[in-house]
Short mmCIF file of C-alpha atoms in Angstrom, two decimals:
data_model
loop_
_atom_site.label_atom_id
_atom_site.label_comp_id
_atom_site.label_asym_id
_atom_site.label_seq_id
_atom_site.Cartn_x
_atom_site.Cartn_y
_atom_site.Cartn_z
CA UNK A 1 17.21 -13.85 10.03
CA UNK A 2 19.97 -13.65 7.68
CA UNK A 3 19.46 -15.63 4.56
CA UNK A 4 22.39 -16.64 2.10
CA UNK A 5 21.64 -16.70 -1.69
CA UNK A 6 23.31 -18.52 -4.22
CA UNK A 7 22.25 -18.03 -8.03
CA UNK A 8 22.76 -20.18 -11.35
CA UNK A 9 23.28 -18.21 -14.09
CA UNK A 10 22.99 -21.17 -17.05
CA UNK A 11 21.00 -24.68 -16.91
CA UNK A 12 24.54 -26.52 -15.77
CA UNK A 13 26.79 -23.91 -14.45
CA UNK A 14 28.02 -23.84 -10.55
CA UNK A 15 25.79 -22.11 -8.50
CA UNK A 16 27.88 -19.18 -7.23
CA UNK A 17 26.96 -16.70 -3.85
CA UNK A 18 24.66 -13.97 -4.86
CA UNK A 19 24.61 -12.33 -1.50
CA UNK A 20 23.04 -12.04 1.49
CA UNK A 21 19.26 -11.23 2.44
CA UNK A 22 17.59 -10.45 5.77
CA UNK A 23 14.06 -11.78 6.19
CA UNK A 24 11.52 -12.49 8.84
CA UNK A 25 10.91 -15.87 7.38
CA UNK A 26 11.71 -18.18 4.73
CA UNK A 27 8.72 -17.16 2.81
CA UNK A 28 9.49 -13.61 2.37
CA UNK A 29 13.46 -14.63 2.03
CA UNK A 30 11.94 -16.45 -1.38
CA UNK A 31 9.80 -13.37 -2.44
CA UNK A 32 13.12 -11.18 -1.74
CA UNK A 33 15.67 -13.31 -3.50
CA UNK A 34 13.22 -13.68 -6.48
CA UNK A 35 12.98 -10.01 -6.79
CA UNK A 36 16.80 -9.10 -5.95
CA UNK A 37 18.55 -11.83 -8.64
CA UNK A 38 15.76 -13.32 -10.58
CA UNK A 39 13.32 -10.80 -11.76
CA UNK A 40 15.65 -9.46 -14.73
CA UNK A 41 16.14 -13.09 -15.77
CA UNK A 42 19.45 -13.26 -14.62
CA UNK A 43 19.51 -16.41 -12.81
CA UNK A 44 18.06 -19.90 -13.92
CA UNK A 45 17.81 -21.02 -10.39
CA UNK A 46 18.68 -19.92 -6.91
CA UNK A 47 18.94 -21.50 -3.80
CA UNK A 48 18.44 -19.73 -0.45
CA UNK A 49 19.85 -21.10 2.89
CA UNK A 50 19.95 -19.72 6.40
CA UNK A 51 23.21 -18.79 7.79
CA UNK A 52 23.09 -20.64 9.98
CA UNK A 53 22.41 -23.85 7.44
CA UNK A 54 25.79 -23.44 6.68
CA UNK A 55 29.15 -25.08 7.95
CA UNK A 56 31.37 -22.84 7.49
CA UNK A 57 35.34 -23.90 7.60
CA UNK A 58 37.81 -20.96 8.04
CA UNK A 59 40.85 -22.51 10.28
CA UNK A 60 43.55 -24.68 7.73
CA UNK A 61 46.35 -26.37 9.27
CA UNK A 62 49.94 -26.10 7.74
CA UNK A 63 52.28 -26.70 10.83
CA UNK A 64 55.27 -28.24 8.95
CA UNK A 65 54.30 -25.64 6.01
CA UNK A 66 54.17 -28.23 3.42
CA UNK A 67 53.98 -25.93 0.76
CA UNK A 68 54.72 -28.65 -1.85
CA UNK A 69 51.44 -29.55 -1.55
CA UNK A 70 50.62 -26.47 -3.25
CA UNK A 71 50.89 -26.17 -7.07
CA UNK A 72 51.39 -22.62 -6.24
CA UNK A 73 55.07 -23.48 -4.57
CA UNK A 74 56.39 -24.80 -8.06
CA UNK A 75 58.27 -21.40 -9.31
CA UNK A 76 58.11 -21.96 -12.92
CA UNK A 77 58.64 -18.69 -14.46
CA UNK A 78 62.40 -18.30 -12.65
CA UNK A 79 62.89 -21.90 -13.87
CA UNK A 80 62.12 -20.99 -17.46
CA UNK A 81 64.55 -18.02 -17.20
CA UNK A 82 67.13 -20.25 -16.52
CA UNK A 83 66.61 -22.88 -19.08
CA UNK A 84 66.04 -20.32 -21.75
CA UNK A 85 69.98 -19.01 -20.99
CA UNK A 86 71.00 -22.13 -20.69
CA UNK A 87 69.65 -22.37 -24.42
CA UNK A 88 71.40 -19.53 -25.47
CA UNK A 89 74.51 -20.29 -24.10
CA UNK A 90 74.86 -23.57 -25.54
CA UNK A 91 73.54 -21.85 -28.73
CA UNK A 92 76.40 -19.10 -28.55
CA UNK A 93 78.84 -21.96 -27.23
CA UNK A 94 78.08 -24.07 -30.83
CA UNK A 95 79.23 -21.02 -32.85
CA UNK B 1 -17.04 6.32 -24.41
CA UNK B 2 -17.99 2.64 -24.80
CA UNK B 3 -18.40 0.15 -21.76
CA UNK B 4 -15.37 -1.51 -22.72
CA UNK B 5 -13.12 1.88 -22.35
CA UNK B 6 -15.43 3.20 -19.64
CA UNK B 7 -13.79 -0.33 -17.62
CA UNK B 8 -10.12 -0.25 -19.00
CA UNK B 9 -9.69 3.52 -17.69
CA UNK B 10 -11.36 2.35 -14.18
CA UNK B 11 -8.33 -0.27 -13.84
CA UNK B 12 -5.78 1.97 -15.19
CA UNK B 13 -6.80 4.73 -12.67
CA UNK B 14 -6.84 2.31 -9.88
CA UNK B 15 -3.44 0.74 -10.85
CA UNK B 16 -2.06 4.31 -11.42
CA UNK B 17 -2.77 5.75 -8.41
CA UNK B 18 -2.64 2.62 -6.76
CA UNK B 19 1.44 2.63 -7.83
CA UNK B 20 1.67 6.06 -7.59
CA UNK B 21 0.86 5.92 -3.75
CA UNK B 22 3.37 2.55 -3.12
CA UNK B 23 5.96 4.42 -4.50
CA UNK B 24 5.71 6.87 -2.12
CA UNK B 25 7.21 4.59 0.48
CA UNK B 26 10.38 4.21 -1.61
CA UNK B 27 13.72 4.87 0.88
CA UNK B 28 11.52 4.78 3.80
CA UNK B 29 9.77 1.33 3.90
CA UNK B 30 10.36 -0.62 7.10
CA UNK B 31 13.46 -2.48 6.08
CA UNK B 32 15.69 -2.02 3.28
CA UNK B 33 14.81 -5.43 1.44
CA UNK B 34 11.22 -4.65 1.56
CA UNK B 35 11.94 -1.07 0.31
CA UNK B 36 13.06 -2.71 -2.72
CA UNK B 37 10.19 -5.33 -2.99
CA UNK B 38 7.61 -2.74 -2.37
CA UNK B 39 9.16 0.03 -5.01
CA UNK B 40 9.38 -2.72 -7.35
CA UNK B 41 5.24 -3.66 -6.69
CA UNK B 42 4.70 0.08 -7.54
CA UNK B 43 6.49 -0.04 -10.78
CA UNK B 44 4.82 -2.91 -11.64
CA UNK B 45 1.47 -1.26 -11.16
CA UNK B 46 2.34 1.41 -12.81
CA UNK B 47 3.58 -0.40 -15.79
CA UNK B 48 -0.09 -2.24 -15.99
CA UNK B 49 -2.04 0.79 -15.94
CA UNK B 50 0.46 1.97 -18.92
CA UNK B 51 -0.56 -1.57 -20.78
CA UNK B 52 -4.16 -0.77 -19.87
CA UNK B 53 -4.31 3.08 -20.88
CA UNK B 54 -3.07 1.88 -24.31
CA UNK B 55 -5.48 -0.45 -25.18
CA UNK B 56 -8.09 1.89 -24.38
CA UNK B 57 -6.27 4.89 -26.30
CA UNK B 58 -6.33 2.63 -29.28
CA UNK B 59 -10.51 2.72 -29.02
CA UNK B 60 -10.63 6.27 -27.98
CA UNK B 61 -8.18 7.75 -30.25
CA UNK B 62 -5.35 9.16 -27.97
CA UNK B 63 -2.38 7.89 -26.52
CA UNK B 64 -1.91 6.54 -22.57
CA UNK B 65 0.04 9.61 -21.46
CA UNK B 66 -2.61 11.98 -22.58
CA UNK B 67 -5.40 9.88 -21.08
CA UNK B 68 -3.08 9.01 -17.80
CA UNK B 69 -1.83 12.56 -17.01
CA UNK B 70 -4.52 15.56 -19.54
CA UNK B 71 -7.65 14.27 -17.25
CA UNK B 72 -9.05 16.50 -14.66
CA UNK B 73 -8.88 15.00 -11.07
CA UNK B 74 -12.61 14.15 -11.38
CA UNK B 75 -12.13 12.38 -14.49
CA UNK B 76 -10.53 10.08 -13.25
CA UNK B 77 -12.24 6.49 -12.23
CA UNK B 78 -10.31 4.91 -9.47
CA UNK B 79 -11.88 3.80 -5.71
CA UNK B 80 -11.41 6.02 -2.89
CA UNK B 81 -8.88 3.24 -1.04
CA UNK B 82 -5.93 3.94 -4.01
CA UNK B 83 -6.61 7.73 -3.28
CA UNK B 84 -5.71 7.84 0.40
CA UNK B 85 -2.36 9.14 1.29
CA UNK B 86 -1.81 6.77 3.89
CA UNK B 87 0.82 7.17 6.80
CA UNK B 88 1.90 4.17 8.43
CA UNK B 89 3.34 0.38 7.44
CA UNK B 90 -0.59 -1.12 8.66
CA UNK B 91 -2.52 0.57 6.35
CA UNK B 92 -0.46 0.38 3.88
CA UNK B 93 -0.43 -3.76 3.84
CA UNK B 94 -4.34 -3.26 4.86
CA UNK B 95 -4.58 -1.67 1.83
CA UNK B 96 -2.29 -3.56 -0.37
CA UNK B 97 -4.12 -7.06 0.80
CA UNK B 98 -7.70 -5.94 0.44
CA UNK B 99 -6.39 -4.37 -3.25
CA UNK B 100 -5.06 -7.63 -4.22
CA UNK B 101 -8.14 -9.48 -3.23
CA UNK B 102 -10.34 -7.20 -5.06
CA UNK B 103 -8.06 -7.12 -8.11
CA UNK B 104 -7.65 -11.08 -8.44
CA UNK B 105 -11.66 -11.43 -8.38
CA UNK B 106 -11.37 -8.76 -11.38
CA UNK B 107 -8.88 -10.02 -13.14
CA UNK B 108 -10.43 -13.21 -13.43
CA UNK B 109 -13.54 -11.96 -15.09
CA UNK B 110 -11.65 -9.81 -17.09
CA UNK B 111 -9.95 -13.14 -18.25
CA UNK B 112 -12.95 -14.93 -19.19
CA UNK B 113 -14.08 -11.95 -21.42
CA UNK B 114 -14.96 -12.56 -25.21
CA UNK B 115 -13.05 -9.65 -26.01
CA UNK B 116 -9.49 -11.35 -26.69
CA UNK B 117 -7.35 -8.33 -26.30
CA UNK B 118 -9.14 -7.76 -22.84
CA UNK B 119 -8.58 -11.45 -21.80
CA UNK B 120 -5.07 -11.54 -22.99
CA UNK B 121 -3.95 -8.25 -21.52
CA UNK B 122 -5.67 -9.66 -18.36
CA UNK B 123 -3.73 -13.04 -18.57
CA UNK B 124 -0.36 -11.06 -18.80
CA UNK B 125 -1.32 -8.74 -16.25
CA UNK B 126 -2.26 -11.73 -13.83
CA UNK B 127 0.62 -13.24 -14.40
CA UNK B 128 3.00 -10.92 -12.30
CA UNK B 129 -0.17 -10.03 -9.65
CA UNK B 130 0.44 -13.88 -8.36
CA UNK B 131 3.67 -12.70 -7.19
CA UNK B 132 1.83 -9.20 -5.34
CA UNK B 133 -0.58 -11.53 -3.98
CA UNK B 134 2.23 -13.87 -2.61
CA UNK B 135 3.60 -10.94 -0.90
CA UNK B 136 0.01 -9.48 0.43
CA UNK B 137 -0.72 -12.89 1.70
CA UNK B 138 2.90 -13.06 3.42
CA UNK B 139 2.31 -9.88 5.26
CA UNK B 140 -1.42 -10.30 6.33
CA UNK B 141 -0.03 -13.90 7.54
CA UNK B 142 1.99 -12.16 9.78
CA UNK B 143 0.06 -8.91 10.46
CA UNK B 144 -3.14 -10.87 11.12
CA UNK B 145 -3.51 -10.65 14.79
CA UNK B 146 -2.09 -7.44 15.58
CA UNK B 147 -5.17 -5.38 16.55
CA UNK B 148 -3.59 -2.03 14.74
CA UNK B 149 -3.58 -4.04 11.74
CA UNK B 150 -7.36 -5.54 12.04
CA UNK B 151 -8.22 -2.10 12.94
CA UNK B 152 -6.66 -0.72 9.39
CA UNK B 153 -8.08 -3.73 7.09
CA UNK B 154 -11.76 -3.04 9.03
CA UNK B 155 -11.50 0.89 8.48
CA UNK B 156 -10.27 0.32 4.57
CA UNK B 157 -12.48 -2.46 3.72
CA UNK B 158 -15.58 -0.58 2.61
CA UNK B 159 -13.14 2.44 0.74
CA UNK B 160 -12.69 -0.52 -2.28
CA UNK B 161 -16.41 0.29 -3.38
CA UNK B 162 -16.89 3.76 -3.60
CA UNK B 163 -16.19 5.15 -6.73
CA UNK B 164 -18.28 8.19 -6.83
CA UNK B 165 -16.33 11.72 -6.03
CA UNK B 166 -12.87 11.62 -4.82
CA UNK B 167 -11.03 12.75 -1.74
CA UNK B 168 -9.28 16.22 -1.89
CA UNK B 169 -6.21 13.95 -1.24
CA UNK B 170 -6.52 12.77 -4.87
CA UNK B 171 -6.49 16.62 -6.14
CA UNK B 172 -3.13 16.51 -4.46
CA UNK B 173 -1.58 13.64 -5.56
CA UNK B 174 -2.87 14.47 -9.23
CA UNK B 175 -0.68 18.04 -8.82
CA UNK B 176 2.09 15.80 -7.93
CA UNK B 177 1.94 13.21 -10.90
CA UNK B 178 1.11 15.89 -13.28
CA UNK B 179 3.12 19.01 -12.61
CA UNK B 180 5.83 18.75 -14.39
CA UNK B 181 3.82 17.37 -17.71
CA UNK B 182 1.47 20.50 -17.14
CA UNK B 183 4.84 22.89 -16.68
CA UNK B 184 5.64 22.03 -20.40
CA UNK B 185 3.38 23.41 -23.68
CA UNK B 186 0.74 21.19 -24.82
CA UNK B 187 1.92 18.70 -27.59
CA UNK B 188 5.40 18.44 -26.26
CA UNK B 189 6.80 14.84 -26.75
CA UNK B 190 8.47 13.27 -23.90
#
């Protein structure tokens, strides 16, 4: 059985994946997680789910590729260019 | 040597050579998660009998790696099961289990003793062995019916008991541990 592992590294923080473990049973998938990331005190909690536990989502639709949904499709830097010329033309233009 | 040394050096020895033979199984334990839980068990023996040799080189006047590695073979107090070089995955839980049970029933003595550095070191020591025995019990849970392994806990059972004369197999593993300590003068610091 493959066992997923999540680990908190602070009282409050997201829990983030740690990795995966392989383990007979859920019992010996504890005793393994403990010792791979919690034994040097580098997690405040884990949590340890079977793979199969999890839903996993991997398929996103974008027919009409509505990228404008996306902050990502906003192109500020070019934008910024162009107003800071604009700037100094009108600058230049006042001399 | 006083009762009191005369019983740390018979733990130390144990957990010693006890950790010395778990380690042994280190890149060749049945799968590579246990590999890691196993090597890390050893260590952590190993790291008791350290705690242990120091207390009782504070009474005796020495330090823990002159009284774990400058002994002869025969000075040395552990049971005949640590000793046994032992070859396959059943014997080795067998062992580990019937260790674990033994060492919980001595640790809890050792925790009720008048002698507060005893106790205390005790206490700390006990405090990781819940985790070993979490991991014995997981094991013999699983091992519990499979005649091979009844076979190996039957066979070891009685071993956990004798404690006078050692196996040649101890000679050997002591030319191991302490070969490359006995390659260097006497007095060199490490």
């Amino acid at each position: 059985m493959i066992y997923e592992v999540f680990r908190q590294e602070r009282k409050g923080q997201a829990f983030q994946h740690a990795g995966s473990i392989e383990a007979p049973d859920e019992q010996f998938a504890e005793w393994y997680a403990r010792e791979q990331y919690g034994r040097r005190g580098e997690s405040t909690a884990l949590w340890i789910a079977p793979r199969e536990a999890l839903h996993p989502i991997e398929d996103f639709v974008d027919e009409l590729n509505r990228n404008y949904h996306r902050v990502d499709g906003y192109p500020l830097k070019e934008k910024l260019k162009e107003a800071r010329e604009r700037a100094s033309r009108a600058a230049a233009g006042d001399r | 040597m006083s009762e009191r040394a005369e019983l740390l050096l018979g733990i130390a020895d144990d957990e010693l050579v006890l950790g010395w033979r778990d380690s042994e199984w280190t890149g060749i334990a049945p799968f590579l998660e246990e590999d890691v839980a196993f090597s890390s068990i050893a260590q952590n023996e190993i790291g008791h009998a350290r705690a242990l040799y120091e207390l009782a080189a504070q009474e005796l006047g020495t330090t823990a790696d002159e009284l774990a590695f400058d002994r002869q073979p025969e000075e040395y107090r552990c049971c005949r099961l640590v000793e046994l070089r032992l070859p396959d995955w059943e014997h080795t839980i067998a062992r580990h289990w019937l260790y674990e049970e033994a060492d919980a029933a001595r640790l809890e003595r050792l925790k009720a003793s008048d002698d507060p550095e005893v106790a205390g070191l005790a206490e700390k020591i006990d405090r990781e062995e819940v985790y070993h025995r979490m991991h014995a019990q997981m094991w013999f849970d699983r091992l519990k019916d499979e005649p091979r392994f009844v076979a190996a806990v039957d066979e070891l059972r009685p071993l956990i008991d004798v404690r006078d004369g050692h196996s040649p197999e101890l000679t050997e593993l002591w030319e191991q541990m302490t070969e490359v300590r006995r390659s260097q003068p006497a007095g060199t610091t490490w």
